[in-house]
mmCIF file of N, CA and C in Angstrom:
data_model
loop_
_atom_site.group_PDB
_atom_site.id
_atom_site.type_symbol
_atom_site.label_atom_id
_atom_site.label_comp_id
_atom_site.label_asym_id
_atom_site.label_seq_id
_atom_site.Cartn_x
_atom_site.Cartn_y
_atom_site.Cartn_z
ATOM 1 N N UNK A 18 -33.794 -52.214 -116.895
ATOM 2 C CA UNK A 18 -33.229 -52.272 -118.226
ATOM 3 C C UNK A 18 -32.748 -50.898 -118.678
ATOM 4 N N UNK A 19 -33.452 -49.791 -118.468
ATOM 5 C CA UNK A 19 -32.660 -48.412 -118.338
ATOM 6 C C UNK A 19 -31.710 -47.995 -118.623
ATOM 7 N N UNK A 20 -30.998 -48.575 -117.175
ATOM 8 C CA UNK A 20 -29.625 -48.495 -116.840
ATOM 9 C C UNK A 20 -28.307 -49.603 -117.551
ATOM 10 N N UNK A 21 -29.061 -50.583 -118.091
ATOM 11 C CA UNK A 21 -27.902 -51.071 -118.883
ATOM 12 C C UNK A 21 -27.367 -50.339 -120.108
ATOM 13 N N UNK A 22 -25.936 -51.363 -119.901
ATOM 14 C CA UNK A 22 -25.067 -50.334 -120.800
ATOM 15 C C UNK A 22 -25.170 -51.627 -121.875
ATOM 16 N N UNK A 23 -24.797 -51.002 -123.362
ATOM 17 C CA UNK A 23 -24.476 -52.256 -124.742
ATOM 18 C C UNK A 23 -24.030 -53.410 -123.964
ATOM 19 N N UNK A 24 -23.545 -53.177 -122.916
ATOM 20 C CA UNK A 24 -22.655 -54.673 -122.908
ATOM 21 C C UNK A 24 -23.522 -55.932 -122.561
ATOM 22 N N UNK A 25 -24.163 -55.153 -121.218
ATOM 23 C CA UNK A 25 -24.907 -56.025 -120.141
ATOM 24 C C UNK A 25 -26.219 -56.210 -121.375
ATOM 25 N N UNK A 26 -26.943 -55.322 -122.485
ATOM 26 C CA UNK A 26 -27.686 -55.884 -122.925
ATOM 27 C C UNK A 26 -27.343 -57.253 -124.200
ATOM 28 N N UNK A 27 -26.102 -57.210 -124.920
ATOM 29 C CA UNK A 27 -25.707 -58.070 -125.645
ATOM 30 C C UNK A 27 -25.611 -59.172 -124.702
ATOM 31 N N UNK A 28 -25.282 -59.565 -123.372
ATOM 32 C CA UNK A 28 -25.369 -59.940 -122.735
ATOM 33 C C UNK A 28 -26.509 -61.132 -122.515
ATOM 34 N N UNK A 29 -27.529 -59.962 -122.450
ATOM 35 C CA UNK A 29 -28.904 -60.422 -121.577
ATOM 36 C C UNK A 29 -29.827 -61.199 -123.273
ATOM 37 N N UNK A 30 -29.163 -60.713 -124.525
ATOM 38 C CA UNK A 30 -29.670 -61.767 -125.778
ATOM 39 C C UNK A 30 -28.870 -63.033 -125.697
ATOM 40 N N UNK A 31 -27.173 -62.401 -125.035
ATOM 41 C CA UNK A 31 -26.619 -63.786 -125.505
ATOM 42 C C UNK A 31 -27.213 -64.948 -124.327
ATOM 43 N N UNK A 32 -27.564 -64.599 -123.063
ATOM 44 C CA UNK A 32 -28.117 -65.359 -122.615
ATOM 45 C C UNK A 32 -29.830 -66.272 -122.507
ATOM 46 N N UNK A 33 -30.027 -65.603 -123.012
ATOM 47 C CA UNK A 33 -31.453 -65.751 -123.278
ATOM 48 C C UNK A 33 -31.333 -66.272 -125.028
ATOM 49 N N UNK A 34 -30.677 -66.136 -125.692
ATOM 50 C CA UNK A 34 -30.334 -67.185 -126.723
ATOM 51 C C UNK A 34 -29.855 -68.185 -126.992
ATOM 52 N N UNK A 35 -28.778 -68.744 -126.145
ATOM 53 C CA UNK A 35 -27.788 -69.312 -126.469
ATOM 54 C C UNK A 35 -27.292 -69.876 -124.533
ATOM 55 N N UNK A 36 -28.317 -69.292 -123.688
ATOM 56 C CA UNK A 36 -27.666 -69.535 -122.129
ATOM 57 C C UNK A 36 -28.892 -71.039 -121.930
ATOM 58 N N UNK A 37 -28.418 -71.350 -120.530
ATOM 59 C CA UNK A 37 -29.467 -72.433 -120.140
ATOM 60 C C UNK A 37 -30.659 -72.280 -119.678
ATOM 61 N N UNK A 38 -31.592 -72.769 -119.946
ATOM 62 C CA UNK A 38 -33.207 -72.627 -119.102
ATOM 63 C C UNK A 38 -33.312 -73.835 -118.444
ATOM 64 N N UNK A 39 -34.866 -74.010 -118.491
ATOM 65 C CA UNK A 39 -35.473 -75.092 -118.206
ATOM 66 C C UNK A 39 -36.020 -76.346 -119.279
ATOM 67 N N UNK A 40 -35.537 -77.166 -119.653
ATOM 68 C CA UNK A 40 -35.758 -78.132 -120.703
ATOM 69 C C UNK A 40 -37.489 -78.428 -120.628
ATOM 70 N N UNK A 41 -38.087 -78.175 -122.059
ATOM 71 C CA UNK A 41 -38.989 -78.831 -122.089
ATOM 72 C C UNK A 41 -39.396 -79.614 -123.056
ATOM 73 N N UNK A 42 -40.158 -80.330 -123.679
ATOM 74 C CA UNK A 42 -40.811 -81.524 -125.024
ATOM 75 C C UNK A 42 -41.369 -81.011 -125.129
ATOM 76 N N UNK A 43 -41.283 -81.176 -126.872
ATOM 77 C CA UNK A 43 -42.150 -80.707 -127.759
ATOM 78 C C UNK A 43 -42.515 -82.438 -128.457
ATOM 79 N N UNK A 44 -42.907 -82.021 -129.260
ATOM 80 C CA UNK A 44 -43.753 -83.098 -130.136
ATOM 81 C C UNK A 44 -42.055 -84.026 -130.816
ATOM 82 N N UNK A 45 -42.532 -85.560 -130.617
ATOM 83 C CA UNK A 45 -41.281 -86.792 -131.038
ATOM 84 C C UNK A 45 -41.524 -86.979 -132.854
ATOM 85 N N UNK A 46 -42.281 -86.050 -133.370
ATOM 86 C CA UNK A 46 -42.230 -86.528 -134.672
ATOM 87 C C UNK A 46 -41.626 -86.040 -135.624
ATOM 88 N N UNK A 47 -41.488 -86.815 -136.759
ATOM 89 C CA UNK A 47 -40.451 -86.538 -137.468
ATOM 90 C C UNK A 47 -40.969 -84.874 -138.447
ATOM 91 N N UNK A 48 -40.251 -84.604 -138.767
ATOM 92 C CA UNK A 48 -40.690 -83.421 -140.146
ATOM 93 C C UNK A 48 -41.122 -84.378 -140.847
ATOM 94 N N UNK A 49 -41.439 -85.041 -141.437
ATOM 95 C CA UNK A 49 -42.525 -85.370 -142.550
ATOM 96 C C UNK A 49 -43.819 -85.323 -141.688
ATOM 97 N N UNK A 50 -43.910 -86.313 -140.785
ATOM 98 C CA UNK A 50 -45.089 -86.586 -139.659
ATOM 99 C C UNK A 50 -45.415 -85.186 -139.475
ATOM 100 N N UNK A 51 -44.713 -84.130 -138.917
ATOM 101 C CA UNK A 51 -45.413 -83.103 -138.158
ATOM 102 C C UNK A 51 -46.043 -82.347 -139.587
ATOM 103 N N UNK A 52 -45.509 -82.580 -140.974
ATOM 104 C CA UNK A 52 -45.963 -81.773 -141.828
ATOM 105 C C UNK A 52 -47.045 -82.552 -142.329
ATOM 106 N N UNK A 53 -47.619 -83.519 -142.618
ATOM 107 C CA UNK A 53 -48.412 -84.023 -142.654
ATOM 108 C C UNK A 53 -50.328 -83.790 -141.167
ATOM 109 N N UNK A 54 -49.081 -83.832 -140.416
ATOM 110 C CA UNK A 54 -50.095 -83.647 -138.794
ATOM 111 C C UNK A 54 -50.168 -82.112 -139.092
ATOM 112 N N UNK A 55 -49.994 -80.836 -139.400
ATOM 113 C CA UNK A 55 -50.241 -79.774 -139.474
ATOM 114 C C UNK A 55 -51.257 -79.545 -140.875
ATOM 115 N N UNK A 56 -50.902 -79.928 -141.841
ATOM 116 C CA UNK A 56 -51.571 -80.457 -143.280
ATOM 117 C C UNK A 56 -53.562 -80.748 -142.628
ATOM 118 N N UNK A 57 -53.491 -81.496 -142.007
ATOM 119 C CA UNK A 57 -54.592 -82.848 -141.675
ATOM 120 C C UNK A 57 -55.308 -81.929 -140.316
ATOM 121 N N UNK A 58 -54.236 -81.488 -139.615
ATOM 122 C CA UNK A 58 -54.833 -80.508 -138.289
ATOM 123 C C UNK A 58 -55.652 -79.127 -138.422
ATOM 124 N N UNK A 59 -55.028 -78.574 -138.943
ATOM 125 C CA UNK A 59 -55.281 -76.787 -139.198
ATOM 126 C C UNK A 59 -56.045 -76.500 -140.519
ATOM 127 N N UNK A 60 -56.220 -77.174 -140.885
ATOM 128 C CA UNK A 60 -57.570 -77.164 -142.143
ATOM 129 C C UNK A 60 -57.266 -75.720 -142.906
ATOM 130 N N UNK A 61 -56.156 -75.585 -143.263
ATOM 131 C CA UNK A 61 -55.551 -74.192 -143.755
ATOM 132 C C UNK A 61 -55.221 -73.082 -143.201
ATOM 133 N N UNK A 62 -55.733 -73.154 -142.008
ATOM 134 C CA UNK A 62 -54.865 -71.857 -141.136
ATOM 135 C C UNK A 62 -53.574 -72.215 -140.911
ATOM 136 N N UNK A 63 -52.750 -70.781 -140.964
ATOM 137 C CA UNK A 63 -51.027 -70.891 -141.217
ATOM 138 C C UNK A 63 -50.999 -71.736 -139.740
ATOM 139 N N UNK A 64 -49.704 -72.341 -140.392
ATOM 140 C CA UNK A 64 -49.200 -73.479 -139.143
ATOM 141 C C UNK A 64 -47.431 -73.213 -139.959
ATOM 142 N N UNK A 65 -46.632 -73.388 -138.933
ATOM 143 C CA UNK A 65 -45.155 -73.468 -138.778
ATOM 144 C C UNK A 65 -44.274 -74.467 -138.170
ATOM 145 N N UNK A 66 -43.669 -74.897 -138.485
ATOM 146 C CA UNK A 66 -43.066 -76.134 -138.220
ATOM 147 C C UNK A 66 -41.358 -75.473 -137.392
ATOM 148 N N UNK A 67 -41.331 -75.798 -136.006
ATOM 149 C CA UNK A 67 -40.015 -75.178 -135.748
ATOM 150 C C UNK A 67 -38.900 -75.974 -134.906
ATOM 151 N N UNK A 68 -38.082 -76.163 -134.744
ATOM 152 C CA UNK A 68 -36.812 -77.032 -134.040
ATOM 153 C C UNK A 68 -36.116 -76.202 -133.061
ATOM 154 N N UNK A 69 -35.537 -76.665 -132.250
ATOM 155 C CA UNK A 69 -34.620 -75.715 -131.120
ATOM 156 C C UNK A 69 -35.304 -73.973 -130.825
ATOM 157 N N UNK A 70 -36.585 -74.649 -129.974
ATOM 158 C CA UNK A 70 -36.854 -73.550 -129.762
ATOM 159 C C UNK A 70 -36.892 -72.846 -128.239
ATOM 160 N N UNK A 71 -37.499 -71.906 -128.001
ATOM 161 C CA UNK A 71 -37.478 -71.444 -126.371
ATOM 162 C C UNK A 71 -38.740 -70.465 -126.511
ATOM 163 N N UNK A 72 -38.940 -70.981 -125.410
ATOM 164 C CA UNK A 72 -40.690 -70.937 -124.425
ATOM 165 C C UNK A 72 -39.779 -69.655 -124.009
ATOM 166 N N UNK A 73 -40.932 -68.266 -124.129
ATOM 167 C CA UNK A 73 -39.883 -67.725 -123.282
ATOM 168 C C UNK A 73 -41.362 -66.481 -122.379
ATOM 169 N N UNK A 74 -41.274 -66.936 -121.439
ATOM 170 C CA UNK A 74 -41.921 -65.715 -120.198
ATOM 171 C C UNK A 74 -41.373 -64.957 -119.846
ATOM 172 N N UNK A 75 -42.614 -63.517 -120.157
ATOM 173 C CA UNK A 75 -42.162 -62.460 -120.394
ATOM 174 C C UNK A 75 -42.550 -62.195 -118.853
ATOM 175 N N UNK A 76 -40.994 -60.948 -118.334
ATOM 176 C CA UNK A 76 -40.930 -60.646 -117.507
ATOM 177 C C UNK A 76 -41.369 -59.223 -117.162
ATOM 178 N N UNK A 77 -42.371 -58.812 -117.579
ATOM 179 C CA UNK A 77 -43.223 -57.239 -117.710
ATOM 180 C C UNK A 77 -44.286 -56.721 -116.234
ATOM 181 N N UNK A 78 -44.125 -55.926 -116.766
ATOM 182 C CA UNK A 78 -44.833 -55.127 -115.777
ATOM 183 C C UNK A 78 -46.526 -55.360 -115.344
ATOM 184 N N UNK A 79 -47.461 -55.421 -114.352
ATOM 185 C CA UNK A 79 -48.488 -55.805 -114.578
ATOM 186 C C UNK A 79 -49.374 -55.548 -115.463
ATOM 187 N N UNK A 80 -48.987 -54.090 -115.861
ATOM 188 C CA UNK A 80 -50.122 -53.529 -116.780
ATOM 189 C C UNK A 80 -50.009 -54.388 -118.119
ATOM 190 N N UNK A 81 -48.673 -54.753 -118.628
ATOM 191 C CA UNK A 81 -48.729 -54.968 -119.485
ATOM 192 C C UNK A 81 -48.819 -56.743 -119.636
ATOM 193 N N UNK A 82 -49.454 -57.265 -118.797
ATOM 194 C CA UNK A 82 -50.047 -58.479 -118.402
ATOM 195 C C UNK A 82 -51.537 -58.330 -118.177
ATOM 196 N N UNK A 83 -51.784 -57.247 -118.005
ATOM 197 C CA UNK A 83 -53.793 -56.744 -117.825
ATOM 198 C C UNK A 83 -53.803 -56.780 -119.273
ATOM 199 N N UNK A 84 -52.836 -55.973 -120.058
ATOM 200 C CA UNK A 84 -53.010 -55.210 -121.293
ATOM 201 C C UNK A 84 -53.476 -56.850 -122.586
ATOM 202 N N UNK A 85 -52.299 -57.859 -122.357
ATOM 203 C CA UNK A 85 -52.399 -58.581 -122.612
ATOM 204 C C UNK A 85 -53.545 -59.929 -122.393
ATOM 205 N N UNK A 86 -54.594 -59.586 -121.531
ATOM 206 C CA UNK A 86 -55.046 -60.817 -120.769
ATOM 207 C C UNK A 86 -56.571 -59.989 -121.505
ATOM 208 N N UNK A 87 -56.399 -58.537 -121.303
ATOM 209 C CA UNK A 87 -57.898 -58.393 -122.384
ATOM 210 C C UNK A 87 -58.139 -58.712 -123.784
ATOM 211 N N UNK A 88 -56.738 -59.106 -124.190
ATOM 212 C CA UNK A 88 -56.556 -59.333 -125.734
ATOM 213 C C UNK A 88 -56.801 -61.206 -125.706
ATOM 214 N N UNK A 89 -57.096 -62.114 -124.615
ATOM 215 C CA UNK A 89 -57.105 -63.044 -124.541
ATOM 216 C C UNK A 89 -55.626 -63.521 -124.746
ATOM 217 N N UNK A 90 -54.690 -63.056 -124.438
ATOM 218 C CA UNK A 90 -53.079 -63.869 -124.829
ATOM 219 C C UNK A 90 -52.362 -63.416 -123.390
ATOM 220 N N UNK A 91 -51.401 -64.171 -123.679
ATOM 221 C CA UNK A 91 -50.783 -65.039 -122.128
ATOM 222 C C UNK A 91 -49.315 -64.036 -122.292
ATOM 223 N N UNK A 92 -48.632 -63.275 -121.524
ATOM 224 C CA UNK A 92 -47.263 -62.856 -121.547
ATOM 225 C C UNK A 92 -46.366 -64.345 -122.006
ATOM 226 N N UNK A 93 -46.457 -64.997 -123.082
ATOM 227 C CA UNK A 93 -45.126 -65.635 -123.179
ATOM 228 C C UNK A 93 -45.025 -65.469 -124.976
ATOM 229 N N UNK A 94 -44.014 -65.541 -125.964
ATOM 230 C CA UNK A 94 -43.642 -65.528 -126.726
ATOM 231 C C UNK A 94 -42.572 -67.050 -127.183
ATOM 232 N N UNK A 95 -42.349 -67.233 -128.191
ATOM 233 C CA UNK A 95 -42.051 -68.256 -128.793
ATOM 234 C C UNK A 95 -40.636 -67.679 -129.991
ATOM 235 N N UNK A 96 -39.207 -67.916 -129.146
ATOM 236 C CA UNK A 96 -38.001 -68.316 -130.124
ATOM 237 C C UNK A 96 -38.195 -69.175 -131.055
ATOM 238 N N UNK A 97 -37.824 -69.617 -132.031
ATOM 239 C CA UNK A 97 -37.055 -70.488 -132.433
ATOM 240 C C UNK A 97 -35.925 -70.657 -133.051
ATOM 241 N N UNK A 98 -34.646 -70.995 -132.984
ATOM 242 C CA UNK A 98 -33.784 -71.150 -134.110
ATOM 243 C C UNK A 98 -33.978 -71.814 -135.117
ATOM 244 N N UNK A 99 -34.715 -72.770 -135.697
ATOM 245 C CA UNK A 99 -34.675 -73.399 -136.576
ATOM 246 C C UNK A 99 -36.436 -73.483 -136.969
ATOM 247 N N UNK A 100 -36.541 -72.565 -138.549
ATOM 248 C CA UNK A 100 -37.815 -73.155 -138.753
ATOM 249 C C UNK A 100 -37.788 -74.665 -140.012
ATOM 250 N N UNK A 101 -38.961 -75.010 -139.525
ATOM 251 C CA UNK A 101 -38.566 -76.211 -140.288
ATOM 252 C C UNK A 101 -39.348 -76.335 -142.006
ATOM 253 N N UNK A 102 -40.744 -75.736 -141.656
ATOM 254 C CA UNK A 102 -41.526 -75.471 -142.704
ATOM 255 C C UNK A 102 -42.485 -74.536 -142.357
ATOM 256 N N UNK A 103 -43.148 -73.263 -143.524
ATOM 257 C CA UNK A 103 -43.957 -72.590 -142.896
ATOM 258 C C UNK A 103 -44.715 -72.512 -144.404
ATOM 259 N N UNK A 104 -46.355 -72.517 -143.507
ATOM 260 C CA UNK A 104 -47.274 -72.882 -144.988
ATOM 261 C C UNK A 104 -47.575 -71.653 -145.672
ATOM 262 N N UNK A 105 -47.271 -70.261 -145.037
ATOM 263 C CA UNK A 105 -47.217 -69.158 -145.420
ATOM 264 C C UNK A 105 -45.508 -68.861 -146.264
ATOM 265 N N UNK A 106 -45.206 -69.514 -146.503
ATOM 266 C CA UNK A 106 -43.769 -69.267 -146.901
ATOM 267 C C UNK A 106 -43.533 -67.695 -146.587
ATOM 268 N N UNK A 107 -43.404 -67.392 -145.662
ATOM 269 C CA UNK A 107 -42.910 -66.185 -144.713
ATOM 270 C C UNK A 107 -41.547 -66.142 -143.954
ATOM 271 N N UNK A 108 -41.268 -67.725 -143.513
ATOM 272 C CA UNK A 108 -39.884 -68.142 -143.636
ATOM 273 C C UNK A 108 -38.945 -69.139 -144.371
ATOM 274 N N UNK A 109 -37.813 -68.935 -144.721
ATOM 275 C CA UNK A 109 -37.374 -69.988 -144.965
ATOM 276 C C UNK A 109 -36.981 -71.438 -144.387
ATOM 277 N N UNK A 110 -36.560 -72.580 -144.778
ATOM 278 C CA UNK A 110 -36.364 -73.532 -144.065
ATOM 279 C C UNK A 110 -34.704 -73.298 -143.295
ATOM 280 N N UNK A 111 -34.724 -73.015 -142.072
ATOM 281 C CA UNK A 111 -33.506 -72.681 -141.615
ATOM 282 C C UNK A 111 -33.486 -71.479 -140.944
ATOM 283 N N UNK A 112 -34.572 -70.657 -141.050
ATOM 284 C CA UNK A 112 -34.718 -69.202 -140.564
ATOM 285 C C UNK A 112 -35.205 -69.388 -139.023
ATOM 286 N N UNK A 113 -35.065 -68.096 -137.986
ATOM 287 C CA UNK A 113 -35.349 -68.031 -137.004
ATOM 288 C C UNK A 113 -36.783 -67.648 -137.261
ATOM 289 N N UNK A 114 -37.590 -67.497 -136.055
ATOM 290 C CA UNK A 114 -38.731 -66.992 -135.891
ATOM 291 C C UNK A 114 -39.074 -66.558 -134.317
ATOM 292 N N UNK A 115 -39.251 -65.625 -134.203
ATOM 293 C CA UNK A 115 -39.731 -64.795 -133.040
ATOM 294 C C UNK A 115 -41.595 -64.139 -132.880
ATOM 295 N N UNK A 116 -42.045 -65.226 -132.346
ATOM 296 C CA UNK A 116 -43.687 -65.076 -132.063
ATOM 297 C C UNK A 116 -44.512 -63.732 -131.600
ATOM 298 N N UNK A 117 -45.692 -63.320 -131.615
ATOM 299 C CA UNK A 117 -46.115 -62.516 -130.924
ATOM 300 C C UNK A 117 -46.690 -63.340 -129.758
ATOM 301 N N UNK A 118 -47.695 -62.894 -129.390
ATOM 302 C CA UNK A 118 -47.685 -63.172 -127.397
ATOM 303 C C UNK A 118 -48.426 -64.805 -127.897
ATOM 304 N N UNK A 119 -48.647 -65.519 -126.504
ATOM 305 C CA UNK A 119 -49.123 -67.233 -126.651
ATOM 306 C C UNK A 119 -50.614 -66.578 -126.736
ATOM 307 N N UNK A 120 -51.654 -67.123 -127.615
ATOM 308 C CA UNK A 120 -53.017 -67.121 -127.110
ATOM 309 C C UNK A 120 -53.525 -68.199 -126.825
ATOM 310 N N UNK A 121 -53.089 -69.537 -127.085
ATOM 311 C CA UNK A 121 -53.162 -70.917 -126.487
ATOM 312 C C UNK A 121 -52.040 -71.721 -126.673
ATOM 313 N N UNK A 122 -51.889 -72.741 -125.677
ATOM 314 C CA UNK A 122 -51.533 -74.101 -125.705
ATOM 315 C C UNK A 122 -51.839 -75.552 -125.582
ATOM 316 N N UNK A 123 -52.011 -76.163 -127.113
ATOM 317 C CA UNK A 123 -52.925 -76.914 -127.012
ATOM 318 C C UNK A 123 -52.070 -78.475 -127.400
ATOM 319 N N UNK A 124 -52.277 -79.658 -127.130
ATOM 320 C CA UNK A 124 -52.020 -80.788 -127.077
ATOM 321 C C UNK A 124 -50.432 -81.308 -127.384
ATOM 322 N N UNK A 125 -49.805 -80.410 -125.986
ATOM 323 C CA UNK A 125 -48.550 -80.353 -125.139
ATOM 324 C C UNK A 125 -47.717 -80.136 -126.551
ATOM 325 N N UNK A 126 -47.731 -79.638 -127.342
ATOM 326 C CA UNK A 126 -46.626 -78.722 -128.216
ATOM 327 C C UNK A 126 -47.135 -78.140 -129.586
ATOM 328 N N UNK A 127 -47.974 -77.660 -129.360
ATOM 329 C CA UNK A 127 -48.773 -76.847 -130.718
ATOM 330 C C UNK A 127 -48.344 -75.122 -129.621
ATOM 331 N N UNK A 128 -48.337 -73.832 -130.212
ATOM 332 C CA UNK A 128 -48.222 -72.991 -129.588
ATOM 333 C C UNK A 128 -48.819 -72.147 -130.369
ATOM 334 N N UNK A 129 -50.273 -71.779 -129.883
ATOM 335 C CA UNK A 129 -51.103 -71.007 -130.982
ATOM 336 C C UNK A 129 -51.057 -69.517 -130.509
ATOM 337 N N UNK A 130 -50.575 -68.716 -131.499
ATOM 338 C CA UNK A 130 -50.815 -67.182 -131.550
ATOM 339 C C UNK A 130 -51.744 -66.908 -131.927
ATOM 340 N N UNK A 131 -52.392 -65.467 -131.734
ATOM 341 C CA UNK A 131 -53.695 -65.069 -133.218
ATOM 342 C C UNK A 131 -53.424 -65.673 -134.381
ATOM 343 N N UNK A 132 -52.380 -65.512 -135.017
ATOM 344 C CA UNK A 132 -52.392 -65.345 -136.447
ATOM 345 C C UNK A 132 -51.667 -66.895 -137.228
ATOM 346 N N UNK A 133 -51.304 -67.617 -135.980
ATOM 347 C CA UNK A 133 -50.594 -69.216 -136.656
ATOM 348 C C UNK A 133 -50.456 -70.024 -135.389
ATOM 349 N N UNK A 134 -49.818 -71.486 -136.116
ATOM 350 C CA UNK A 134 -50.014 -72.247 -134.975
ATOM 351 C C UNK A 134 -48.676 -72.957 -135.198
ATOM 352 N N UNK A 135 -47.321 -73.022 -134.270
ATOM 353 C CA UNK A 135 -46.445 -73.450 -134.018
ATOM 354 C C UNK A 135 -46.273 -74.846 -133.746
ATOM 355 N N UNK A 136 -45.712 -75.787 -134.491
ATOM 356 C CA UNK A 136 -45.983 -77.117 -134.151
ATOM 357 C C UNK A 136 -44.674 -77.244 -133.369
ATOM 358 N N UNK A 137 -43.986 -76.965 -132.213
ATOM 359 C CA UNK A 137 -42.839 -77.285 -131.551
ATOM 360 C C UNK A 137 -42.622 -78.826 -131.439
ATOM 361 N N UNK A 138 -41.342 -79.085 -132.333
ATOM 362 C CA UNK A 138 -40.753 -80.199 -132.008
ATOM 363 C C UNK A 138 -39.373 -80.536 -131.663
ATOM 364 N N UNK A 139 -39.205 -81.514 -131.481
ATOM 365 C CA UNK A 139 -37.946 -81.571 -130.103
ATOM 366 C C UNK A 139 -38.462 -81.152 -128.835
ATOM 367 N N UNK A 140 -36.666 -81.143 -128.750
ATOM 368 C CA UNK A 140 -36.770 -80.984 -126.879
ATOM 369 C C UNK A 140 -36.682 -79.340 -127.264
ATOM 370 N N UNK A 141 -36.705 -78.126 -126.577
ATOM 371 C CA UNK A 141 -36.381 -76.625 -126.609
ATOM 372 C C UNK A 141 -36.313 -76.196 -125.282
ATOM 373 N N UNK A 142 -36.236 -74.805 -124.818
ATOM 374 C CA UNK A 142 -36.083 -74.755 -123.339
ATOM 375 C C UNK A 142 -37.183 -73.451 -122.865
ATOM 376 N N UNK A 143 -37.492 -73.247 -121.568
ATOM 377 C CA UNK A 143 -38.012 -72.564 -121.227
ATOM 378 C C UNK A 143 -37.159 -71.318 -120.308
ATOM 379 N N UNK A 144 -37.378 -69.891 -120.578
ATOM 380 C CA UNK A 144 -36.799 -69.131 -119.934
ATOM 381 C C UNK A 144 -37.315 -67.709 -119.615
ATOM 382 N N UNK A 145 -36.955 -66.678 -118.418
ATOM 383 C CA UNK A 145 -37.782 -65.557 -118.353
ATOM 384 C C UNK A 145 -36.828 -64.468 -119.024
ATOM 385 N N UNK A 146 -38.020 -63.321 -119.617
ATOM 386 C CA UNK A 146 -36.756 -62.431 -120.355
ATOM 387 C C UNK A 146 -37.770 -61.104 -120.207
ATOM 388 N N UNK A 147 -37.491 -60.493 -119.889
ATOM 389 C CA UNK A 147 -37.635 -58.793 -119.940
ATOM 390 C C UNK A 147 -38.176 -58.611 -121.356
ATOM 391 N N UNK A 148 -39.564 -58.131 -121.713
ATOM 392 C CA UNK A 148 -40.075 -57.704 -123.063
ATOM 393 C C UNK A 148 -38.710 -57.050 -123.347
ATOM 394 N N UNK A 149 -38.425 -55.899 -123.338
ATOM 395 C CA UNK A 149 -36.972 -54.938 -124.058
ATOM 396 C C UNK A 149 -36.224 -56.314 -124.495
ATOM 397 N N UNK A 150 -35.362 -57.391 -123.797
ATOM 398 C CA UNK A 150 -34.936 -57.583 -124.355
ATOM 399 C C UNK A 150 -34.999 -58.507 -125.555
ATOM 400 N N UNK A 151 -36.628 -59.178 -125.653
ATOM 401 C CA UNK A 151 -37.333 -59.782 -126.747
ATOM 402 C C UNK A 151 -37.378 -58.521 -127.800
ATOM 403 N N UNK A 152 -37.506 -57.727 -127.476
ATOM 404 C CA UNK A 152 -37.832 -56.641 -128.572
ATOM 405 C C UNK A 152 -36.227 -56.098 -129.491
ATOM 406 N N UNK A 153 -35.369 -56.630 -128.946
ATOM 407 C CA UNK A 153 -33.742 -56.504 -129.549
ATOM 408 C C UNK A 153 -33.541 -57.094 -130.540
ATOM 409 N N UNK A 154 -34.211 -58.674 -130.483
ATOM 410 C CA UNK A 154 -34.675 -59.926 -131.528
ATOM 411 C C UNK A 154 -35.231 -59.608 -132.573
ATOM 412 N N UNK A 155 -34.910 -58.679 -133.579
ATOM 413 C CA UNK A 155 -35.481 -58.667 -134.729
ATOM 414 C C UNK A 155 -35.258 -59.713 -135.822
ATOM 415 N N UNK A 156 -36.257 -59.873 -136.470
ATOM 416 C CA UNK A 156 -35.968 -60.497 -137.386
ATOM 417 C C UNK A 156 -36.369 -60.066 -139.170
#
């Protein structure tokens, strides 16, 4: 990553944003259902409701996979383009959201960080990306 120039890195977001992965399912329920199922689930810990999102494995160095694995969390992070509801009103309805690292995955589309729990619904995709260029993704 170094050696890229602006181009190849606008590049390496537009693909990793907007390029193809690997398709995966998230949860078939509707936004009312999932806001209700997050309501009834998480007994008040923040939960987020998100649409068109991407699984994304981070492509880092080992250390920073040791670094991560003593903190109990997994090298992958969580896109989304579309949030749908967030009980922290931290985003709006329509806003992106960019995760810190996975610390679980629990009943095939919840995506729990330390600090919240991602209810992924729809289909979204899975893809590998170089931390640097997750770290371009501000939001």
């Amino acid at each position: 990553m170094c050696g890229d120039t602006v181009v190849d890195l606008i590049r390496k977001i537009e693909a990793l944003l907007h390029g193809p992965g690997e398709p995966m399912s998230g949860s078939a329920m509707t936004n009312d259902e999932a806001l209700e199922y997050g309501r009834a689930t998480f007994n008040g810990t923040p939960f987020c409701l998100v649409r068109n999102w991407i699984w994304v494995d981070l492509d880092g160095p080992e250390e920073q996979r040791d670094y991560l694995a003593t903190m109990q969390l997994q090298p992958v992070i969580l896109f989304a383009h579309t949030v749908v509801y967030d009980s922290l009103r931290r985003w709006d309805v329509g806003d992106f959201v960019r995760t810190t690292a996975l610390h679980a995955f629990t009943d095939e589309f919840v995506f729990r960080t330390l600090n919240t729990n991602y209810v992924l619904l729809g289909d979204g995709l899975r893809k590998l990306a170089h931390p640097q260029t997750i770290a371009m993704i501000t939001g």
